[in-house]
Amino acid sequence: MKLYYFPISPNSRRVIAVLHHLGLDCDLQVVDLSKGQQMTPEFLKLNPNHMIPTLVDGDFVLWESNAIMQYLCSKVPDNSLLSTDAKVMADINRWQFWQASHFGRACGTFIFENIIKGALNLGEPDAQELVKGTENFHRFAKVLEEHLTGREWLVGNHFTLADFSVGSFLDLAVMAQYPMEGYVETARWYNAIEQIPAWQSSAPAKVS
Ligand SMILES: N[C@@H](CCC(=O)N[C@@H](CS)C(=O)NCC(=O)O)C(=O)O
């Protein structure tokens, strides 16, 4: 297998964490988004959305990080990242869809305005976008905070794909300046994710 990825991408990191947790062999190939490598004709043949992560397994090509994570889990029977119980699996799916539809996008405003614009010389953060983004962030962050109150993990009593999917966006909380004040349960939960060996080993190398 080969995974096309970009180091600081949360969408990539959670796939790499799954590979590490399951002990699966996979070549990692950087697609340098800062150089526009996702727009090359070779890469567009794999993913016409020009996005990483993208997995190639023989003649099977799969994009969308949450689908990739579930596909990787299907290779290792009885692993604890997903469940054979229909309701538990639906709950894991719920959080993965919620991340893709809502929480990731809410965080994405801050990532774009406070990280990507600076890195790609696209100008100063847009104050109006950040005001709208702050409102949207709180809308969904409150849901997460409330759900985590009295729970160790998002689903059941051990970590699952749900935690890797939603948690992956908190990796950039400080750098992207999410308005995290008061979200104590969320901070406590993300700190627990940071203790997971596969999460630690999937961390992008620090740039000094
Ligand atoms: N829903 C997709 C989102 C993937 C995504 O947003 N990838 C970004 C980097 S984190 C990307 O490749 N952007 C490059 C582009 O849009 O040209 C997933 O979960 O895989």
Short mmCIF file of C-alpha atoms in Angstrom, two decimals, residues 61-147:
data_model
loop_
_atom_site.label_atom_id
_atom_site.label_comp_id
_atom_site.label_asym_id
_atom_site.label_seq_id
_atom_site.Cartn_x
_atom_site.Cartn_y
_atom_site.Cartn_z
CA VAL A 61 -7.50 3.82 -5.07
CA LEU A 62 -9.34 5.34 -2.11
CA TRP A 63 -9.72 8.96 -1.05
CA GLU A 64 -11.54 10.50 1.94
CA SER A 65 -9.64 9.95 5.17
CA ASN A 66 -12.53 8.46 7.15
CA ALA A 67 -13.20 5.90 4.40
CA ILE A 68 -9.48 5.07 4.32
CA MET A 69 -9.44 4.56 8.09
CA GLN A 70 -12.37 2.14 7.91
CA TYR A 71 -10.81 0.30 4.97
CA LEU A 72 -7.54 -0.15 6.89
CA CYS A 73 -9.49 -1.49 9.88
CA SER A 74 -11.17 -4.06 7.63
CA LYS A 75 -7.74 -5.63 7.07
CA VAL A 76 -7.28 -6.51 10.75
CA PRO A 77 -10.09 -8.68 12.16
CA ASP A 78 -11.38 -7.92 15.66
CA ASN A 79 -9.49 -4.69 16.12
CA SER A 80 -10.85 -2.31 18.73
CA LEU A 81 -10.96 0.83 16.56
CA LEU A 82 -14.37 -0.15 15.20
CA SER A 83 -17.12 -2.50 16.30
CA THR A 84 -19.25 -5.40 15.02
CA ASP A 85 -22.17 -4.13 17.10
CA ALA A 86 -24.44 -2.18 14.72
CA LYS A 87 -25.30 0.55 17.21
CA VAL A 88 -21.72 1.06 18.38
CA MET A 89 -20.55 1.16 14.74
CA ALA A 90 -23.27 3.68 13.86
CA ASP A 91 -22.09 5.83 16.77
CA ILE A 92 -18.48 5.69 15.49
CA ASN A 93 -19.74 6.58 11.99
CA ARG A 94 -21.79 9.42 13.45
CA TRP A 95 -18.69 11.11 14.89
CA GLN A 96 -16.64 10.53 11.74
CA PHE A 97 -19.40 12.10 9.60
CA TRP A 98 -19.77 14.92 12.15
CA GLN A 99 -16.06 15.65 11.92
CA ALA A 100 -16.15 15.71 8.10
CA SER A 101 -19.33 17.79 7.88
CA HIS A 102 -19.08 20.16 10.83
CA PHE A 103 -16.17 20.14 13.26
CA GLY A 104 -13.38 19.89 10.70
CA ARG A 105 -14.88 22.76 8.72
CA ALA A 106 -15.31 24.86 11.88
CA CYS A 107 -11.62 24.35 12.69
CA GLY A 108 -10.73 24.82 9.02
CA THR A 109 -11.56 28.55 9.11
CA PHE A 110 -8.87 29.08 11.77
CA ILE A 111 -6.39 26.82 9.99
CA PHE A 112 -6.87 28.76 6.74
CA GLU A 113 -6.88 32.27 8.23
CA ASN A 114 -4.13 31.79 10.84
CA ILE A 115 -1.78 29.21 9.25
CA ILE A 116 -2.28 28.66 5.53
CA LYS A 117 -2.59 32.33 4.53
CA GLY A 118 0.72 33.14 6.21
CA ALA A 119 2.47 30.06 4.86
CA LEU A 120 1.37 30.74 1.26
CA ASN A 121 1.62 34.55 1.36
CA LEU A 122 -2.12 34.96 0.84
CA GLY A 123 -2.39 38.06 3.03
CA GLU A 124 -3.51 38.85 6.56
CA PRO A 125 -6.20 36.87 8.45
CA ASP A 126 -9.67 38.24 7.61
CA ALA A 127 -11.23 39.58 10.84
CA GLN A 128 -14.80 39.12 9.59
CA GLU A 129 -14.17 35.51 8.62
CA LEU A 130 -12.71 34.90 12.08
CA VAL A 131 -15.78 36.42 13.79
CA LYS A 132 -18.10 34.16 11.74
CA GLY A 133 -15.69 31.25 12.29
CA THR A 134 -15.69 31.81 16.07
CA GLU A 135 -19.48 31.58 16.19
CA ASN A 136 -19.45 28.42 14.10
CA PHE A 137 -16.64 26.91 16.18
CA HIS A 138 -18.54 27.40 19.45
CA ARG A 139 -21.71 25.93 17.94
CA PHE A 140 -19.99 22.59 17.39
CA ALA A 141 -17.31 22.69 20.12
CA LYS A 142 -20.12 22.96 22.71
CA VAL A 143 -21.65 19.74 21.38
CA LEU A 144 -18.31 17.96 21.75
CA GLU A 145 -17.68 19.38 25.23
CA GLU A 146 -21.10 18.35 26.48
CA HIS A 147 -20.80 14.85 25.02
#
